[in-house]
mmCIF file of C-alpha atoms in Angstrom:
data_model
loop_
_atom_site.group_PDB
_atom_site.id
_atom_site.type_symbol
_atom_site.label_atom_id
_atom_site.label_comp_id
_atom_site.label_asym_id
_atom_site.label_seq_id
_atom_site.Cartn_x
_atom_site.Cartn_y
_atom_site.Cartn_z
ATOM 1 C CA MET C 1 2.906 -108.195 92.980
ATOM 2 C CA SER C 2 -0.401 -106.530 92.215
ATOM 3 C CA VAL C 3 -3.085 -108.064 90.036
ATOM 4 C CA ALA C 4 -2.635 -105.247 87.506
ATOM 5 C CA ALA C 5 1.096 -105.961 87.245
ATOM 6 C CA GLU C 6 0.474 -109.668 86.823
ATOM 7 C CA SER C 7 -1.927 -109.019 83.925
ATOM 8 C CA THR C 8 0.858 -107.426 81.882
ATOM 9 C CA ASP C 9 3.349 -110.257 82.401
ATOM 10 C CA ILE C 10 4.944 -111.875 79.356
ATOM 11 C CA ARG C 11 4.966 -115.630 79.913
ATOM 12 C CA PRO C 12 7.019 -118.258 78.037
ATOM 13 C CA PHE C 13 4.851 -120.665 76.037
ATOM 14 C CA ARG C 14 5.344 -124.181 74.712
ATOM 15 C CA ILE C 15 3.061 -126.348 72.599
ATOM 16 C CA GLU C 16 2.463 -129.816 74.031
ATOM 17 C CA VAL C 17 -0.428 -131.562 72.286
ATOM 18 C CA PRO C 18 -1.538 -134.779 74.052
ATOM 19 C CA GLU C 19 -1.179 -137.897 71.924
ATOM 20 C CA ASN C 20 -4.846 -138.816 72.412
ATOM 21 C CA GLN C 21 -5.836 -135.684 70.461
ATOM 22 C CA LEU C 22 -3.796 -136.871 67.481
ATOM 23 C CA THR C 23 -5.309 -140.352 67.748
ATOM 24 C CA GLU C 24 -8.820 -138.879 67.779
ATOM 25 C CA LEU C 25 -7.954 -136.707 64.780
ATOM 26 C CA ARG C 26 -6.903 -139.726 62.729
ATOM 27 C CA ARG C 27 -10.091 -141.536 63.733
ATOM 28 C CA ARG C 28 -12.196 -138.632 62.512
ATOM 29 C CA ILE C 29 -10.348 -138.406 59.203
ATOM 30 C CA GLU C 30 -10.820 -142.132 58.637
ATOM 31 C CA ALA C 31 -14.547 -141.813 59.412
ATOM 32 C CA THR C 32 -15.121 -139.009 56.880
ATOM 33 C CA ARG C 33 -18.355 -139.274 54.875
ATOM 34 C CA TRP C 34 -17.360 -138.202 51.386
ATOM 35 C CA PRO C 35 -19.684 -136.425 48.928
ATOM 36 C CA SER C 36 -19.942 -137.598 45.356
ATOM 37 C CA LYS C 37 -17.517 -136.147 42.830
ATOM 38 C CA GLU C 38 -18.171 -132.639 41.541
ATOM 39 C CA LEU C 39 -19.815 -132.377 38.125
ATOM 40 C CA VAL C 40 -17.253 -129.976 36.642
ATOM 41 C CA THR C 41 -13.560 -130.177 35.812
ATOM 42 C CA ASP C 42 -12.496 -127.091 37.770
ATOM 43 C CA ARG C 43 -13.093 -125.560 41.214
ATOM 44 C CA SER C 44 -16.304 -123.770 40.236
ATOM 45 C CA GLN C 45 -18.374 -126.118 42.434
ATOM 46 C CA GLY C 46 -15.864 -125.960 45.270
ATOM 47 C CA VAL C 47 -12.903 -127.980 46.506
ATOM 48 C CA GLN C 48 -12.512 -131.009 44.294
ATOM 49 C CA LEU C 49 -12.938 -134.512 45.678
ATOM 50 C CA ALA C 50 -9.590 -135.804 44.388
ATOM 51 C CA THR C 51 -7.745 -132.972 46.104
ATOM 52 C CA LEU C 52 -9.378 -133.592 49.480
ATOM 53 C CA GLN C 53 -8.935 -137.348 49.306
ATOM 54 C CA ALA C 54 -5.237 -136.929 48.486
ATOM 55 C CA LEU C 55 -4.929 -134.497 51.388
ATOM 56 C CA ALA C 56 -6.702 -136.955 53.708
ATOM 57 C CA ARG C 57 -4.406 -139.833 52.694
ATOM 58 C CA TYR C 58 -1.320 -137.761 53.387
ATOM 59 C CA TRP C 59 -2.736 -136.462 56.673
ATOM 60 C CA MET C 60 -3.569 -140.003 57.815
ATOM 61 C CA THR C 61 -0.495 -141.912 56.676
ATOM 62 C CA GLU C 62 2.500 -139.579 56.331
ATOM 63 C CA TYR C 63 1.983 -136.342 58.211
ATOM 64 C CA ASP C 64 3.734 -135.853 61.568
ATOM 65 C CA TRP C 65 2.448 -133.024 63.769
ATOM 66 C CA ARG C 66 5.385 -133.440 66.144
ATOM 67 C CA ARG C 67 7.711 -131.954 63.523
ATOM 68 C CA CYS C 68 5.698 -128.733 63.433
ATOM 69 C CA GLU C 69 5.376 -128.728 67.209
ATOM 70 C CA ALA C 70 9.164 -129.059 67.572
ATOM 71 C CA ARG C 71 9.744 -126.351 64.983
ATOM 72 C CA LEU C 72 7.532 -123.894 66.824
ATOM 73 C CA ASP C 73 8.869 -124.867 70.237
ATOM 74 C CA ALA C 74 12.400 -124.217 68.970
ATOM 75 C CA LEU C 75 11.415 -120.564 68.564
ATOM 76 C CA PRO C 76 10.857 -118.161 71.482
ATOM 77 C CA GLN C 77 7.084 -118.189 72.071
ATOM 78 C CA PHE C 78 5.160 -116.219 74.653
ATOM 79 C CA THR C 79 1.709 -115.192 75.783
ATOM 80 C CA THR C 80 0.545 -112.001 77.424
ATOM 81 C CA GLU C 81 -2.916 -110.774 78.397
ATOM 82 C CA ILE C 82 -4.081 -107.668 76.561
ATOM 83 C CA ASP C 83 -7.560 -106.248 77.114
ATOM 84 C CA GLY C 84 -8.724 -109.519 78.671
ATOM 85 C CA VAL C 85 -7.426 -111.835 75.912
ATOM 86 C CA ASP C 86 -4.281 -113.963 76.052
ATOM 87 C CA ILE C 87 -2.191 -113.155 72.980
ATOM 88 C CA HIS C 88 0.244 -115.785 71.714
ATOM 89 C CA PHE C 89 3.276 -114.580 69.779
ATOM 90 C CA VAL C 90 6.632 -115.665 68.433
ATOM 91 C CA HIS C 91 9.401 -113.191 69.267
ATOM 92 C CA VAL C 92 12.787 -113.647 67.598
ATOM 93 C CA ARG C 93 15.425 -111.029 68.306
ATOM 94 C CA SER C 94 18.168 -110.531 65.751
ATOM 95 C CA GLN C 95 21.805 -110.882 66.731
ATOM 96 C CA HIS C 96 22.419 -107.516 65.060
ATOM 97 C CA GLU C 97 22.322 -104.673 67.553
ATOM 98 C CA ASN C 98 20.606 -102.085 65.372
ATOM 99 C CA ALA C 99 17.869 -104.367 64.013
ATOM 100 C CA LEU C 100 14.512 -102.699 63.373
ATOM 101 C CA PRO C 101 11.563 -104.213 65.287
ATOM 102 C CA LEU C 102 8.867 -105.530 62.934
ATOM 103 C CA ILE C 103 5.450 -106.900 63.902
ATOM 104 C CA MET C 104 3.890 -109.043 61.150
ATOM 105 C CA THR C 105 0.272 -110.177 61.206
ATOM 106 C CA HIS C 106 -1.053 -113.284 59.452
ATOM 107 C CA GLY C 107 -4.532 -113.634 57.954
ATOM 108 C CA TRP C 108 -7.305 -116.181 57.370
ATOM 109 C CA PRO C 109 -7.002 -119.051 56.538
ATOM 110 C CA GLY C 110 -3.462 -118.593 57.792
ATOM 111 C CA SER C 111 -1.547 -118.561 61.048
ATOM 112 C CA VAL C 112 1.959 -117.842 62.264
ATOM 113 C CA VAL C 113 2.930 -120.966 60.282
ATOM 114 C CA GLU C 114 2.632 -119.010 57.014
ATOM 115 C CA LEU C 115 5.282 -116.545 58.239
ATOM 116 C CA LEU C 116 7.883 -118.941 59.657
ATOM 117 C CA GLU C 117 9.906 -119.176 56.445
ATOM 118 C CA THR C 118 10.774 -115.471 56.783
ATOM 119 C CA VAL C 119 12.209 -115.717 60.301
ATOM 120 C CA GLY C 120 15.713 -116.557 59.097
ATOM 121 C CA PRO C 121 15.963 -114.033 56.229
ATOM 122 C CA LEU C 122 14.535 -111.200 58.316
ATOM 123 C CA THR C 123 16.371 -111.749 61.601
ATOM 124 C CA ASP C 124 19.646 -113.109 60.193
ATOM 125 C CA PRO C 125 20.090 -111.373 56.831
ATOM 126 C CA THR C 126 23.830 -112.020 56.651
ATOM 127 C CA ALA C 127 23.059 -115.728 56.252
ATOM 128 C CA HIS C 128 20.563 -114.997 53.454
ATOM 129 C CA GLY C 129 22.333 -112.608 51.117
ATOM 130 C CA GLY C 130 21.762 -109.425 53.089
ATOM 131 C CA SER C 131 23.780 -107.190 55.383
ATOM 132 C CA PRO C 132 23.521 -106.398 59.125
ATOM 133 C CA GLU C 133 21.743 -103.155 58.237
ATOM 134 C CA ASP C 134 18.835 -105.250 56.869
ATOM 135 C CA ALA C 135 18.071 -107.011 60.167
ATOM 136 C CA PHE C 136 14.748 -107.028 61.977
ATOM 137 C CA HIS C 137 13.664 -108.084 65.445
ATOM 138 C CA LEU C 138 10.552 -110.092 64.566
ATOM 139 C CA VAL C 139 7.232 -110.298 66.434
ATOM 140 C CA LEU C 140 4.618 -112.696 65.023
ATOM 141 C CA PRO C 141 1.362 -112.591 67.019
ATOM 142 C CA SER C 142 -1.575 -114.948 66.586
ATOM 143 C CA LEU C 143 -4.739 -112.942 66.011
ATOM 144 C CA PRO C 144 -7.298 -113.037 68.851
ATOM 145 C CA GLY C 145 -9.389 -116.190 68.421
ATOM 146 C CA TYR C 146 -6.778 -117.787 66.153
ATOM 147 C CA GLY C 147 -4.257 -120.500 66.925
ATOM 148 C CA PHE C 148 -2.881 -120.412 70.447
ATOM 149 C CA SER C 149 -4.229 -116.944 71.264
ATOM 150 C CA GLY C 150 -7.287 -116.804 73.503
ATOM 151 C CA GLU C 151 -10.802 -116.306 72.197
ATOM 152 C CA PRO C 152 -12.465 -112.943 72.882
ATOM 153 C CA THR C 153 -15.468 -113.427 75.150
ATOM 154 C CA GLY C 154 -17.185 -110.221 74.053
ATOM 155 C CA LEU C 155 -17.873 -108.193 70.935
ATOM 156 C CA GLY C 156 -15.725 -105.471 69.463
ATOM 157 C CA TRP C 157 -12.503 -107.250 68.511
ATOM 158 C CA GLY C 158 -12.290 -105.677 65.082
ATOM 159 C CA ASN C 159 -9.316 -104.161 63.325
ATOM 160 C CA GLY C 160 -9.047 -101.081 65.518
ATOM 161 C CA ARG C 161 -9.019 -103.007 68.775
ATOM 162 C CA ILE C 162 -6.476 -105.517 67.488
ATOM 163 C CA ALA C 163 -4.319 -102.647 66.200
ATOM 164 C CA SER C 164 -4.372 -101.065 69.663
ATOM 165 C CA ALA C 165 -3.471 -104.419 71.212
ATOM 166 C CA TRP C 166 -0.492 -104.742 68.879
ATOM 167 C CA ALA C 167 0.731 -101.274 69.890
ATOM 168 C CA GLU C 168 0.473 -102.346 73.517
ATOM 169 C CA LEU C 169 2.346 -105.558 72.752
ATOM 170 C CA MET C 170 5.234 -103.659 71.157
ATOM 171 C CA ASN C 171 5.266 -101.301 74.132
ATOM 172 C CA ARG C 172 5.517 -104.246 76.546
ATOM 173 C CA LEU C 173 8.428 -105.592 74.530
ATOM 174 C CA ASP C 174 10.208 -102.252 75.043
ATOM 175 C CA TYR C 175 10.282 -101.306 71.379
ATOM 176 C CA PRO C 176 9.989 -97.491 71.213
ATOM 177 C CA ARG C 177 10.421 -97.549 67.392
ATOM 178 C CA TYR C 178 8.983 -100.227 65.110
ATOM 179 C CA VAL C 179 7.269 -101.005 61.801
ATOM 180 C CA ALA C 180 4.317 -103.248 60.938
ATOM 181 C CA GLN C 181 3.356 -105.535 58.054
ATOM 182 C CA GLY C 182 0.303 -107.609 57.177
ATOM 183 C CA GLY C 183 -1.542 -109.514 54.483
ATOM 184 C CA ASP C 184 -5.199 -110.595 54.296
ATOM 185 C CA VAL C 185 -6.737 -109.993 57.758
ATOM 186 C CA GLY C 186 -3.285 -108.819 58.781
ATOM 187 C CA ALA C 187 -3.426 -106.138 56.082
ATOM 188 C CA ALA C 188 -6.652 -104.768 57.560
ATOM 189 C CA VAL C 189 -5.170 -104.760 61.065
ATOM 190 C CA THR C 190 -1.941 -103.137 59.850
ATOM 191 C CA ASP C 191 -3.971 -100.537 57.949
ATOM 192 C CA ALA C 192 -5.759 -99.712 61.207
ATOM 193 C CA MET C 193 -2.407 -99.338 62.943
ATOM 194 C CA GLY C 194 -1.354 -96.834 60.283
ATOM 195 C CA ARG C 195 -4.525 -94.826 60.829
ATOM 196 C CA GLN C 196 -4.186 -94.883 64.623
ATOM 197 C CA ALA C 197 -0.462 -94.001 64.314
ATOM 198 C CA PRO C 198 0.488 -95.014 67.862
ATOM 199 C CA ALA C 199 3.663 -93.542 69.305
ATOM 200 C CA GLY C 200 6.651 -95.424 67.957
ATOM 201 C CA LEU C 201 5.083 -96.747 64.734
ATOM 202 C CA LEU C 202 7.390 -95.560 61.954
ATOM 203 C CA GLY C 203 5.542 -97.035 58.970
ATOM 204 C CA ILE C 204 3.528 -99.942 57.588
ATOM 205 C CA HIS C 205 3.623 -102.350 54.659
ATOM 206 C CA VAL C 206 0.670 -104.323 53.281
ATOM 207 C CA SER C 207 0.353 -106.814 50.441
ATOM 208 C CA LEU C 208 -3.440 -106.862 50.027
ATOM 209 C CA LEU C 209 -5.429 -103.712 49.269
ATOM 210 C CA ALA C 210 -8.257 -104.646 51.629
ATOM 211 C CA GLY C 211 -9.811 -101.198 51.354
ATOM 212 C CA ALA C 212 -10.579 -101.805 47.666
ATOM 213 C CA ILE C 213 -13.725 -103.784 48.565
ATOM 214 C CA GLY C 214 -15.463 -100.780 50.088
ATOM 215 C CA ILE C 215 -14.593 -98.302 47.305
ATOM 216 C CA LYS C 216 -14.795 -100.558 44.245
ATOM 217 C CA ASP C 217 -16.937 -98.104 42.274
ATOM 218 C CA HIS C 218 -14.392 -95.324 42.794
ATOM 219 C CA LEU C 219 -11.276 -97.174 41.649
ATOM 220 C CA PRO C 220 -9.652 -96.362 38.277
ATOM 221 C CA LYS C 221 -10.327 -98.893 35.518
ATOM 222 C CA GLU C 222 -9.005 -97.309 32.336
ATOM 223 C CA THR C 223 -5.661 -99.050 31.840
ATOM 224 C CA GLY C 224 -5.043 -102.735 31.183
ATOM 225 C CA PRO C 225 -3.719 -103.457 34.696
ATOM 226 C CA GLU C 226 -6.635 -101.556 36.239
ATOM 227 C CA ARG C 227 -9.194 -103.519 34.201
ATOM 228 C CA ALA C 228 -7.482 -106.796 35.087
ATOM 229 C CA ALA C 229 -7.552 -105.910 38.778
ATOM 230 C CA MET C 230 -11.222 -104.906 38.545
ATOM 231 C CA ASP C 231 -12.070 -108.173 36.783
ATOM 232 C CA ALA C 232 -10.335 -110.094 39.586
ATOM 233 C CA LEU C 233 -12.101 -108.068 42.272
ATOM 234 C CA ASN C 234 -15.461 -108.628 40.560
ATOM 235 C CA VAL C 235 -14.813 -112.363 40.354
ATOM 236 C CA PHE C 236 -14.013 -112.409 44.061
ATOM 237 C CA THR C 237 -17.124 -110.468 45.077
ATOM 238 C CA THR C 238 -19.415 -112.634 42.945
ATOM 239 C CA ASP C 239 -17.960 -116.123 42.533
ATOM 240 C CA GLY C 240 -15.273 -116.301 45.238
ATOM 241 C CA PHE C 241 -17.125 -114.584 48.057
ATOM 242 C CA GLY C 242 -18.800 -117.602 49.678
ATOM 243 C CA TYR C 243 -16.514 -118.049 52.679
ATOM 244 C CA PHE C 244 -16.411 -114.275 53.232
ATOM 245 C CA LEU C 245 -20.185 -113.926 53.180
ATOM 246 C CA GLU C 246 -20.767 -116.893 55.502
ATOM 247 C CA GLN C 247 -18.149 -115.834 58.031
ATOM 248 C CA SER C 248 -19.202 -112.181 58.006
ATOM 249 C CA THR C 249 -22.866 -113.062 58.618
ATOM 250 C CA ARG C 250 -23.024 -116.522 60.260
ATOM 251 C CA PRO C 251 -19.648 -117.467 61.810
ATOM 252 C CA GLN C 252 -21.314 -119.550 64.489
ATOM 253 C CA THR C 253 -23.186 -121.679 61.965
ATOM 254 C CA ILE C 254 -20.109 -122.678 59.991
ATOM 255 C CA GLY C 255 -18.199 -123.083 63.238
ATOM 256 C CA TYR C 256 -20.074 -126.258 64.177
ATOM 257 C CA SER C 257 -18.773 -128.012 61.072
ATOM 258 C CA LEU C 258 -15.269 -126.596 61.390
ATOM 259 C CA LEU C 259 -14.847 -127.953 64.900
ATOM 260 C CA ASP C 260 -16.452 -131.342 64.198
ATOM 261 C CA SER C 261 -14.851 -132.536 60.953
ATOM 262 C CA PRO C 262 -11.136 -132.173 60.140
ATOM 263 C CA ILE C 263 -11.838 -132.732 56.432
ATOM 264 C CA GLY C 264 -14.658 -130.182 56.565
ATOM 265 C CA LEU C 265 -12.211 -127.729 58.124
ATOM 266 C CA ALA C 266 -9.578 -128.467 55.479
ATOM 267 C CA ALA C 267 -12.072 -128.007 52.639
ATOM 268 C CA TRP C 268 -13.285 -124.700 54.073
ATOM 269 C CA MET C 269 -9.729 -123.396 54.408
ATOM 270 C CA LEU C 270 -8.672 -124.506 50.918
ATOM 271 C CA ASP C 271 -11.677 -122.850 49.251
ATOM 272 C CA HIS C 272 -10.222 -119.349 49.573
ATOM 273 C CA ASP C 273 -8.874 -118.056 46.277
ATOM 274 C CA THR C 274 -8.203 -119.579 42.879
ATOM 275 C CA ASP C 275 -4.438 -119.090 42.706
ATOM 276 C CA SER C 276 -3.621 -120.576 46.107
ATOM 277 C CA TYR C 277 -6.217 -123.349 45.686
ATOM 278 C CA TYR C 278 -4.587 -124.695 42.533
ATOM 279 C CA LYS C 279 -1.117 -124.372 44.075
ATOM 280 C CA ILE C 280 -2.244 -126.349 47.133
ATOM 281 C CA SER C 281 -4.067 -128.892 44.983
ATOM 282 C CA SER C 282 -0.931 -129.402 42.910
ATOM 283 C CA ALA C 283 1.122 -130.028 46.036
ATOM 284 C CA PHE C 284 -1.131 -132.966 46.963
ATOM 285 C CA LEU C 285 -2.013 -134.338 43.529
ATOM 286 C CA ASP C 286 1.226 -133.815 41.609
ATOM 287 C CA GLY C 287 3.834 -133.331 44.317
ATOM 288 C CA HIS C 288 4.758 -129.909 42.913
ATOM 289 C CA PRO C 289 4.530 -127.325 45.709
ATOM 290 C CA ALA C 290 4.676 -123.601 45.052
ATOM 291 C CA GLY C 291 7.790 -122.577 46.938
ATOM 292 C CA ASN C 292 7.363 -123.546 50.584
ATOM 293 C CA LEU C 293 3.624 -124.173 50.204
ATOM 294 C CA THR C 294 4.316 -127.879 50.702
ATOM 295 C CA ARG C 295 1.953 -130.664 51.787
ATOM 296 C CA GLU C 296 3.515 -130.727 55.229
ATOM 297 C CA HIS C 297 3.306 -126.985 55.778
ATOM 298 C CA ILE C 298 -0.273 -126.839 54.481
ATOM 299 C CA ILE C 299 -1.352 -129.432 57.056
ATOM 300 C CA ASP C 300 0.715 -127.649 59.728
ATOM 301 C CA ASN C 301 -1.456 -124.594 59.128
ATOM 302 C CA ILE C 302 -4.728 -126.558 59.197
ATOM 303 C CA MET C 303 -3.609 -128.151 62.463
ATOM 304 C CA MET C 304 -3.279 -124.695 64.023
ATOM 305 C CA TYR C 305 -7.059 -124.406 63.675
ATOM 306 C CA TRP C 306 -7.990 -128.016 64.432
ATOM 307 C CA LEU C 307 -5.938 -128.551 67.586
ATOM 308 C CA THR C 308 -7.003 -125.231 69.094
ATOM 309 C CA GLY C 309 -10.662 -125.542 68.091
ATOM 310 C CA THR C 310 -10.679 -122.006 66.704
ATOM 311 C CA GLY C 311 -12.682 -122.448 63.495
ATOM 312 C CA ALA C 312 -15.632 -120.437 64.801
ATOM 313 C CA SER C 313 -13.706 -117.841 66.806
ATOM 314 C CA ALA C 314 -11.412 -117.082 63.850
ATOM 315 C CA ALA C 315 -14.430 -116.641 61.590
ATOM 316 C CA ARG C 316 -15.903 -114.042 63.976
ATOM 317 C CA TRP C 317 -13.334 -111.477 62.837
ATOM 318 C CA TYR C 318 -15.268 -111.405 59.546
ATOM 319 C CA TRP C 319 -18.495 -110.721 61.449
ATOM 320 C CA GLU C 320 -16.830 -107.697 63.058
ATOM 321 C CA PHE C 321 -15.374 -106.612 59.716
ATOM 322 C CA GLY C 322 -18.745 -106.964 57.983
ATOM 323 C CA ARG C 323 -20.233 -104.489 60.429
ATOM 324 C CA GLU C 324 -17.355 -102.071 59.915
ATOM 325 C CA ILE C 325 -18.015 -102.086 56.163
ATOM 326 C CA ALA C 326 -21.767 -101.720 56.669
ATOM 327 C CA GLY C 327 -21.159 -98.679 58.875
ATOM 328 C CA GLY C 328 -20.139 -96.700 55.805
ATOM 329 C CA GLN C 329 -17.946 -94.244 57.716
ATOM 330 C CA ALA C 330 -14.775 -93.094 56.004
ATOM 331 C CA PRO C 331 -11.720 -94.087 58.058
ATOM 332 C CA PRO C 332 -9.229 -91.449 59.197
ATOM 333 C CA PRO C 333 -6.218 -90.970 56.947
ATOM 334 C CA VAL C 334 -3.108 -93.057 57.382
ATOM 335 C CA ARG C 335 -0.584 -90.958 59.267
ATOM 336 C CA VAL C 336 2.609 -92.947 58.723
ATOM 337 C CA PRO C 337 4.529 -93.898 55.574
ATOM 338 C CA VAL C 338 2.954 -96.793 53.656
ATOM 339 C CA GLY C 339 4.689 -99.455 51.601
ATOM 340 C CA PHE C 340 2.892 -101.823 49.235
ATOM 341 C CA THR C 341 4.037 -104.829 47.223
ATOM 342 C CA SER C 342 1.759 -106.150 44.488
ATOM 343 C CA PHE C 343 2.136 -109.924 44.075
ATOM 344 C CA PRO C 344 0.764 -111.255 40.760
ATOM 345 C CA GLY C 345 -1.146 -114.193 42.258
ATOM 346 C CA GLU C 346 -2.951 -112.113 44.885
ATOM 347 C CA ILE C 347 -6.772 -112.236 44.896
ATOM 348 C CA TRP C 348 -6.613 -108.917 43.100
ATOM 349 C CA ALA C 349 -3.136 -107.650 42.233
ATOM 350 C CA ALA C 350 -3.548 -103.934 42.891
ATOM 351 C CA PRO C 351 -1.946 -101.542 40.390
ATOM 352 C CA ARG C 352 -0.225 -98.407 41.649
ATOM 353 C CA SER C 353 -3.220 -96.198 40.814
ATOM 354 C CA TRP C 354 -5.415 -98.275 43.138
ATOM 355 C CA VAL C 355 -2.851 -98.139 45.921
ATOM 356 C CA GLU C 356 -2.637 -94.364 45.529
ATOM 357 C CA THR C 357 -6.420 -94.121 45.781
ATOM 358 C CA VAL C 358 -6.347 -95.780 49.210
ATOM 359 C CA TYR C 359 -2.924 -94.500 50.297
ATOM 360 C CA PRO C 360 -2.130 -91.160 48.627
ATOM 361 C CA ASP C 361 1.593 -90.758 47.954
ATOM 362 C CA PRO C 362 2.789 -94.197 49.143
ATOM 363 C CA ALA C 363 6.364 -94.230 50.384
ATOM 364 C CA TYR C 364 7.108 -97.502 48.586
ATOM 365 C CA PHE C 365 5.429 -99.436 45.784
ATOM 366 C CA ASN C 366 6.692 -102.402 43.820
ATOM 367 C CA GLU C 367 5.228 -105.005 41.483
ATOM 368 C CA VAL C 368 7.052 -108.328 41.667
ATOM 369 C CA ASP C 369 6.962 -111.214 39.206
ATOM 370 C CA ARG C 370 5.907 -114.111 41.446
ATOM 371 C CA GLY C 371 4.038 -114.933 44.624
ATOM 372 C CA GLY C 372 0.381 -114.975 45.550
ATOM 373 C CA HIS C 373 -1.908 -114.546 48.518
ATOM 374 C CA PHE C 374 0.502 -116.416 50.803
ATOM 375 C CA ALA C 375 3.524 -114.490 49.552
ATOM 376 C CA ALA C 376 5.659 -114.855 52.685
ATOM 377 C CA TRP C 377 4.979 -118.589 52.637
ATOM 378 C CA GLU C 378 5.541 -119.173 48.929
ATOM 379 C CA GLU C 379 8.437 -116.791 48.329
ATOM 380 C CA PRO C 380 10.103 -116.006 51.672
ATOM 381 C CA ASP C 381 13.330 -114.653 50.171
ATOM 382 C CA LEU C 382 11.514 -112.341 47.764
ATOM 383 C CA PHE C 383 9.099 -111.286 50.495
ATOM 384 C CA SER C 384 11.991 -110.564 52.886
ATOM 385 C CA ALA C 385 13.740 -108.509 50.220
ATOM 386 C CA GLU C 386 10.564 -106.446 49.884
ATOM 387 C CA MET C 387 10.510 -105.815 53.645
ATOM 388 C CA ARG C 388 14.128 -104.643 53.531
ATOM 389 C CA ALA C 389 13.450 -102.292 50.631
ATOM 390 C CA ALA C 390 10.169 -100.911 51.955
ATOM 391 C CA PHE C 391 11.473 -100.123 55.417
ATOM 392 C CA ALA C 392 15.072 -99.124 54.585
ATOM 393 C CA PRO C 393 14.305 -95.351 54.599
ATOM 394 C CA LEU C 394 12.745 -95.627 58.072
ATOM 395 C CA ARG C 395 15.761 -97.075 59.859
#
């Protein structure tokens, strides 16, 4: 077999974390140097001390990584080298013959963990209130530099390059027709796929209007929903922008802390957006999770960064994205049908007029009554129903 042929191989993958890594993790949590309590009663100074200490207690005394490891290892996992980077992905084929292939991309501070609750509803709809015609073959890749994917060793792994890699991945899996979905970073990558329109891509769905950041001054703001969305976007770009600014300008600097302190990593990941922060805080302080955003699953997701040491490499996507924004060049139009679901707890819940500004004449738009930034995680059944509805005309 030639070297070129070997480089395109799809290899089975299993997670087997040595016990000494888990022992060292617990030692580091126990040795945490805690700051004094914040001087406010909300999150305006950052992640609150009580939340992090409750998280640390659970992580130290109750959490069991082996349950997550077994859950992931029970699913078909693979790696394949694309453009010099090993890409890790979960690939679950539906039992239904005419299932539509769907590649879904997670974001930051997420991982494939945030999408696992949708595997059953999407691949086996008959067991979740759907019909065989609703079935998907599901591909869940880990972004380059995230989780169990390899770290890029050179520059240029922005949205366009990842989008091209995903098209190659679907080609290697022998899917001549497929659709794509993404939120957060995944929304930006999926948007790029729609603009590249590789052969076989039938349509896309996104749940975050990432393009709104670059055209904020040109978005409608006359109606109540438009003003509310603009207020939320302004809050994000002034008060909630800290992690974004640091990662888009100095990912290496924050990376030292993220790889050295598990509690520092947890705090950085929790300090993302107001809605999900308070939902996560409630899970640890009050025992009231939002849907499947449970204590266990929250730590599962943090572990995907800690065990793989990818705090810095994941942050580098923002550095690439920051340079794309600074370039100021208008992207090419999207050349496939676009679906969009507006979840009320999203960082900014985009109204239809905003979606139409970025994606003229969207093929599907819906505003739902629950769910936030981690919609697939919080509300997997609702999220799966949205995927069925958005992609039904493309089957």
